[in-house]
Amino acid sequence: MTVFHFFNCAILTFGPHAVYYSATPLSEYDTFGTSVKAAIVYLGTALVKLVCLATFLKVPENDSFDPYQELLKALIGFIDVAGLYFALTQLTHRNISQNHKFQAVGLGWAFADSVLHRLAPLWVGARGLEFTWEYILQGLEANANLVLTVSLAALGSLMWLRKNKPRTLVPIIYACAGILATMPSITSYLRRGLGWHFPKVVGFELFASLAMAFISWQLFSACQKPSA
Amino acid sequence: MAGSKGREGEMLESIYSVLALVFILVACVELGDAATVVDVYRLIQYDLAGVPFGSRLASLNHHAGSLPFAPGADLSRTVVIIPFREVNITFLRDYIMQRQPLGGLLLLLPQNISSESREEAEEGDRNNGKELIRSELAELEKLLVHVNIPYPVYFAFEDDKITAVLADVKTNDATGQPATATTGGYKLVVSTPEPKKLASPTITNIQGWLPGLKADGDVNQLPTIAIVASYDTFGAAPALSVGSDSNGSGVVALLEIARLFSLLYSNPKTRGRYNLLFGLTSGGPYNYNGTFKWLQSFDQRLRESIDYAICLNSIGSWDDELWIHVSKPPENAYIKQVFESFSSVAEELGVKIGLKHKKINVSNPRVAWEHEQFSKSRVTAVTLSELSVAPELLESTGGLSDSRHFVNGIAVSRSVKLVAESLARHIYGHQGKNIQIFADGSSLAVNPFYIQSWLDLMSQTPRVAPFLPKNDPFILALKKELADHTAEVNVQHEALDGIFTFYDLTKASLNIYQVASVTFDLLLLLVLGSYLIILFSFLVITTRGLDDLISLFRRPPSRKVKMA
């Protein structure tokens, strides 16, 4: 019964990634290699991030919100952006369109993130007899994270790969990318600074991810038009 | 070429084995994240002449339920939690006697029985309540000890955590059907191995010898007076059988008497012409098996030198009357002498002493009083006790109901004074004279603090002999204490013989998990499945169009045609 629960939570956490890959044209163009490369880049980035966090951050004595530390954490969070940049621009991809490239990179990135951050707690926790909502919420969070990462990758590809974009949209793109990149800090602020509970935070993340996805999609299609 | 291939194969194999190892390690990760962990104490499990008694199982993994349960409900997979206040003895007895199936039983004992708050009951009302609890506990214990229960039975103390769980379970039970695997609720888990037989349990007797003063040129051996108390206990929950009254009070009294006489005997002027022999015996609940072994180890001369023996048994909660139990007729000269010396001191102390005579039935293996073992080996002996009737086997042996709460330090002090004073008059030949040797306020006064602290220690130490190892700290402490007051201390280890077989596992920890039901997980699976299907359809429609989605569901040949 508890293995059943683990199975459910695993479906919720990792299912959407698989569905995304198989449902979209990504599977038709065989972009699996790109996703794997992105995942490897993610691993490297996570390592660098860990080293930075361990070097520059104090261990918090209590669970309170320390603005200076959080700012530092947000800055270190931008290493993610650098990693994405590397994955999008520096890696040699097979000949796939930009359109698919950013999706594949975002997908690989989000999947690696889920595996790295959620698989172990899930395995240890959800198999236990004790029932909590935590692992279901964590699965929902993984969904939100997938959407956010793909959005960020989309904006990243707009910023770095597309040369002729409408001038008026450039600041908006950068602003949105900034918001997406600081999303972990925002949720951390909500949880610790405002004392929100986990369900509320996850709800916010889901909502924010949908909103950001919509905005990114609009921006992407707006940039697509002139070239088309 | 072939070599490199072989090496590759080897490497692959080693990688696989490492992976397998990692997986095994991961799978073994201990899942100890229970909502609540509670210390529980198992009902004793023993065989009496091969007949099984007590709780026969130890491991538990069932859903929680509460009283009252619906008639006809299947409880074979339910652990019923019953707070002691709600225990209905007759109902429980019927339920157990009818051998109804049950997953397990968890009895919650009131916290204040265990607590060490030592306020002497001021109000009669509360005293009555305490007495009621005591008698009910005794009744429950008697019921549980003498039946064979085919499921695990545990005791726990009520606390906030478990009370909250119980309240939840109760509301759950009240609203719907009791919790089973399909409705969720709480799961109680005790993971222990199968209880094993204890191989040859040992009992330990401790004796202290305080030699008297021999006059110059006296060739005869000095007479000896023995003071004896059995210190071990037996009860429904071995880990909770502290036996403050039976026979913690007797042991404490013995230690205090030893202390008082060691003061007297340390000075040659006040050293009496009697040897004093102090015996702390084990195996009391099992027909005083330890006393029997102890007496057997005496040599003939010592046994003949014993004038008389005083056994102390349950002297901690009497009000104004004590009993002297004897097995020789009261007309016997020695008995008369002992009784008279006791009753004259009792008169001065303002307490009553009664004499009870109970003949020994040689054909009956039951030994109800410790002095009967002495009488069997022809040593004059009496038992001083607050109990007026001889207890049955495994009764009044210091079980659940016998806690510090019901023992009065003042009663123990008075008993000590009574025994010590009458002994001293016998030793120094002051019979009939009103001389108080151990007068209050003198340097030889009975020390109430000494008694209190030893009573407290007794009331924290479960002392069921089969579960007490040879070198248990408690036994060592008793030995050391006796060594402080006497000249020579001997410890005797013997095997407990007789018809008893005991099983281990007296203590465990109970994990209480809040669990979701299978139905919930099924529902969740359905919801997740439909979510993924909708997501898939949505993605296909937005990225490839509706036609592609429909074409996915067509038979493969049509796709082949399309490709061609």
Coordinates of N, CA, C and O in Angstrom, one line a residue, chain A residues 100-165:
Chain A
H100 N 12.7 23.8 -30.8 CA 12.7 22.5 -30.1 C 13.9 22.4 -29.2 O 13.9 21.8 -28.2
K101 N 14.9 23.2 -29.5 CA 16.1 23.1 -28.7 C 15.9 23.6 -27.3 O 16.2 23.0 -26.3
F102 N 15.2 24.7 -27.2 CA 15.0 25.3 -25.8 C 14.0 24.4 -25.0 O 14.2 24.2 -23.8
Q103 N 13.1 23.7 -25.7 CA 12.2 22.8 -25.0 C 13.0 21.6 -24.5 O 12.8 21.2 -23.3
A104 N 13.8 21.1 -25.3 CA 14.6 19.9 -24.9 C 15.5 20.2 -23.8 O 15.6 19.5 -22.8
V105 N 16.2 21.4 -23.9 CA 17.1 21.8 -22.8 C 16.3 22.0 -21.5 O 16.7 21.5 -20.4
G106 N 15.2 22.7 -21.6 CA 14.4 23.0 -20.4 C 13.9 21.7 -19.8 O 13.9 21.5 -18.6
L107 N 13.5 20.8 -20.6 CA 13.0 19.5 -20.2 C 14.1 18.7 -19.4 O 13.9 18.2 -18.3
G108 N 15.2 18.6 -20.1 CA 16.3 17.9 -19.4 C 16.7 18.5 -18.1 O 16.9 17.8 -17.1
W109 N 16.8 19.8 -18.2 CA 17.1 20.6 -17.0 C 16.1 20.3 -15.8 O 16.5 19.9 -14.7
A110 N 14.9 20.4 -16.1 CA 13.8 20.2 -15.0 C 13.8 18.8 -14.6 O 13.7 18.5 -13.4
F111 N 14.1 17.8 -15.5 CA 14.0 16.4 -15.1 C 15.2 16.1 -14.1 O 15.0 15.5 -13.1
A112 N 16.4 16.6 -14.5 CA 17.5 16.4 -13.7 C 17.3 17.0 -12.3 O 17.7 16.5 -11.3
D113 N 16.7 18.2 -12.3 CA 16.4 18.9 -11.0 C 15.5 18.0 -10.1 O 15.7 17.8 -8.9
S114 N 14.4 17.5 -10.8 CA 13.5 16.6 -10.0 C 14.2 15.4 -9.5 O 14.0 15.0 -8.3
V115 N 15.0 14.8 -10.3 CA 15.6 13.5 -9.9 C 16.6 13.8 -8.7 O 16.6 13.2 -7.7
L116 N 17.3 14.9 -8.9 CA 18.3 15.3 -7.9 C 17.7 15.7 -6.5 O 18.1 15.3 -5.5
H117 N 16.6 16.5 -6.6 CA 16.1 17.0 -5.4 C 14.9 16.2 -4.8 O 14.6 16.4 -3.6
R118 N 14.2 15.4 -5.6 CA 13.0 14.9 -5.1 C 13.0 13.4 -5.0 O 12.2 12.8 -4.3
L119 N 13.8 12.7 -5.8 CA 13.7 11.3 -5.8 C 14.1 10.6 -4.4 O 13.4 9.8 -3.9
A120 N 15.2 11.1 -3.9 CA 15.7 10.5 -2.6 C 14.7 10.7 -1.5 O 14.3 9.8 -0.8
P121 N 14.2 12.0 -1.3 CA 13.2 12.1 -0.2 C 11.9 11.3 -0.5 O 11.3 10.8 0.5
L122 N 11.6 11.2 -1.7 CA 10.4 10.4 -2.1 C 10.6 9.0 -1.7 O 9.7 8.3 -1.1
W123 N 11.7 8.4 -2.1 CA 12.0 7.0 -1.8 C 12.0 6.8 -0.3 O 11.5 5.8 0.2
V124 N 12.6 7.6 0.4 CA 12.7 7.4 1.9 C 11.4 7.7 2.5 O 10.9 7.0 3.4
G125 N 10.7 8.8 2.1 CA 9.5 9.2 2.8 C 8.2 8.6 2.4 O 7.5 8.1 3.3
A126 N 8.0 8.5 1.1 CA 6.7 8.1 0.7 C 6.4 6.6 0.9 O 5.3 6.1 0.9
R127 N 7.5 5.8 1.1 CA 7.3 4.4 1.3 C 6.9 4.1 2.7 O 6.5 3.0 3.1
G128 N 7.2 5.1 3.6 CA 6.9 4.8 5.0 C 5.4 4.7 5.2 O 4.6 5.0 4.4
L129 N 5.0 4.2 6.4 CA 3.6 4.0 6.7 C 2.9 5.3 6.9 O 1.7 5.4 6.6
E130 N 3.6 6.2 7.5 CA 3.0 7.5 7.9 C 2.5 8.2 6.6 O 3.3 8.4 5.7
F131 N 1.3 8.7 6.6 CA 0.8 9.4 5.5 C 0.9 10.9 5.7 O 0.5 11.4 6.8
T132 N 1.5 11.6 4.7 CA 1.5 13.1 4.7 C 1.2 13.6 3.3 O 1.4 12.8 2.4
W133 N 0.7 14.8 3.3 CA 0.4 15.4 2.0 C 1.7 15.9 1.3 O 1.7 16.2 0.1
E134 N 2.8 15.8 2.0 CA 4.0 16.5 1.6 C 4.4 16.0 0.2 O 4.8 16.8 -0.6
Y135 N 4.4 14.7 0.0 CA 5.0 14.2 -1.2 C 4.1 14.5 -2.4 O 4.6 14.6 -3.5
I136 N 2.8 14.6 -2.2 CA 1.9 14.9 -3.3 C 2.2 16.4 -3.6 O 2.3 16.8 -4.8
L137 N 2.3 17.2 -2.6 CA 2.6 18.6 -2.9 C 3.9 18.8 -3.6 O 4.1 19.6 -4.5
Q138 N 4.9 18.0 -3.2 CA 6.2 18.1 -3.8 C 6.1 17.7 -5.3 O 6.8 18.3 -6.1
G139 N 5.3 16.7 -5.6 CA 5.1 16.4 -7.0 C 4.5 17.5 -7.8 O 4.9 17.8 -8.9
L140 N 3.5 18.2 -7.1 CA 2.9 19.4 -7.8 C 4.0 20.5 -8.0 O 4.0 21.1 -9.1
E141 N 4.8 20.6 -7.0 CA 5.9 21.6 -7.1 C 6.8 21.2 -8.3 O 7.3 22.1 -9.1
A142 N 7.1 19.9 -8.5 CA 7.9 19.5 -9.6 C 7.3 19.9 -11.0 O 7.9 20.3 -11.9
N143 N 5.9 19.8 -11.0 CA 5.2 20.2 -12.2 C 5.4 21.7 -12.5 O 5.7 22.1 -13.6
A144 N 5.2 22.5 -11.4 CA 5.4 23.9 -11.6 C 6.8 24.2 -12.0 O 7.1 25.1 -12.9
N145 N 7.7 23.5 -11.5 CA 9.2 23.7 -11.8 C 9.4 23.4 -13.2 O 10.2 24.2 -13.9
L146 N 8.8 22.4 -13.8 CA 9.0 22.1 -15.2 C 8.5 23.2 -16.0 O 9.2 23.7 -17.0
V147 N 7.4 23.7 -15.7 CA 6.8 24.8 -16.5 C 7.7 26.1 -16.4 O 8.0 26.7 -17.4
L148 N 8.2 26.3 -15.2 CA 9.0 27.5 -15.0 C 10.3 27.4 -15.8 O 10.8 28.3 -16.4
T149 N 10.9 26.2 -15.7 CA 12.2 26.0 -16.4 C 12.1 26.1 -17.9 O 12.9 26.7 -18.6
V150 N 11.0 25.5 -18.4 CA 10.8 25.6 -19.9 C 10.6 27.1 -20.3 O 11.1 27.5 -21.3
S151 N 9.9 27.8 -19.4 CA 9.7 29.2 -19.7 C 11.0 30.0 -19.7 O 11.3 30.8 -20.6
L152 N 11.8 29.7 -18.7 CA 13.1 30.4 -18.6 C 13.9 30.0 -19.8 O 14.6 30.9 -20.4
A153 N 13.9 28.7 -20.2 CA 14.7 28.3 -21.4 C 14.2 29.1 -22.6 O 15.0 29.5 -23.5
A154 N 12.9 29.2 -22.7 CA 12.3 29.9 -23.9 C 12.8 31.3 -23.9 O 13.3 31.8 -25.0
L155 N 12.7 32.0 -22.8 CA 13.2 33.4 -22.7 C 14.7 33.5 -23.0 O 15.2 34.4 -23.7
G156 N 15.4 32.5 -22.5 CA 16.9 32.4 -22.7 C 17.2 32.3 -24.2 O 18.1 33.0 -24.7
S157 N 16.5 31.5 -24.9 CA 16.7 31.3 -26.3 C 16.4 32.6 -27.0 O 17.0 32.9 -28.0
L158 N 15.4 33.3 -26.5 CA 15.0 34.6 -27.1 C 16.2 35.6 -26.9 O 16.6 36.3 -27.8
M159 N 16.7 35.6 -25.7 CA 17.8 36.6 -25.4 C 19.1 36.3 -26.1 O 19.7 37.2 -26.6
W160 N 19.4 35.0 -26.2 CA 20.8 34.7 -26.6 C 20.9 34.2 -28.1 O 21.9 34.3 -28.7
L161 N 19.8 33.6 -28.5 CA 19.9 33.0 -29.9 C 19.2 33.8 -31.0 O 19.6 33.7 -32.1
R162 N 18.2 34.6 -30.6 CA 17.5 35.3 -31.6 C 18.1 36.7 -31.7 O 18.1 37.5 -30.7
K163 N 18.5 37.1 -32.9 CA 19.1 38.4 -33.1 C 18.1 39.5 -33.3 O 18.2 40.5 -32.7
N164 N 17.2 39.2 -34.2 CA 16.3 40.3 -34.6 C 15.0 40.2 -33.9 O 14.1 39.5 -34.3
K165 N 15.0 40.8 -32.7 CA 13.7 40.8 -32.0 C 13.2 42.3 -31.8 O 14.1 43.2 -31.9

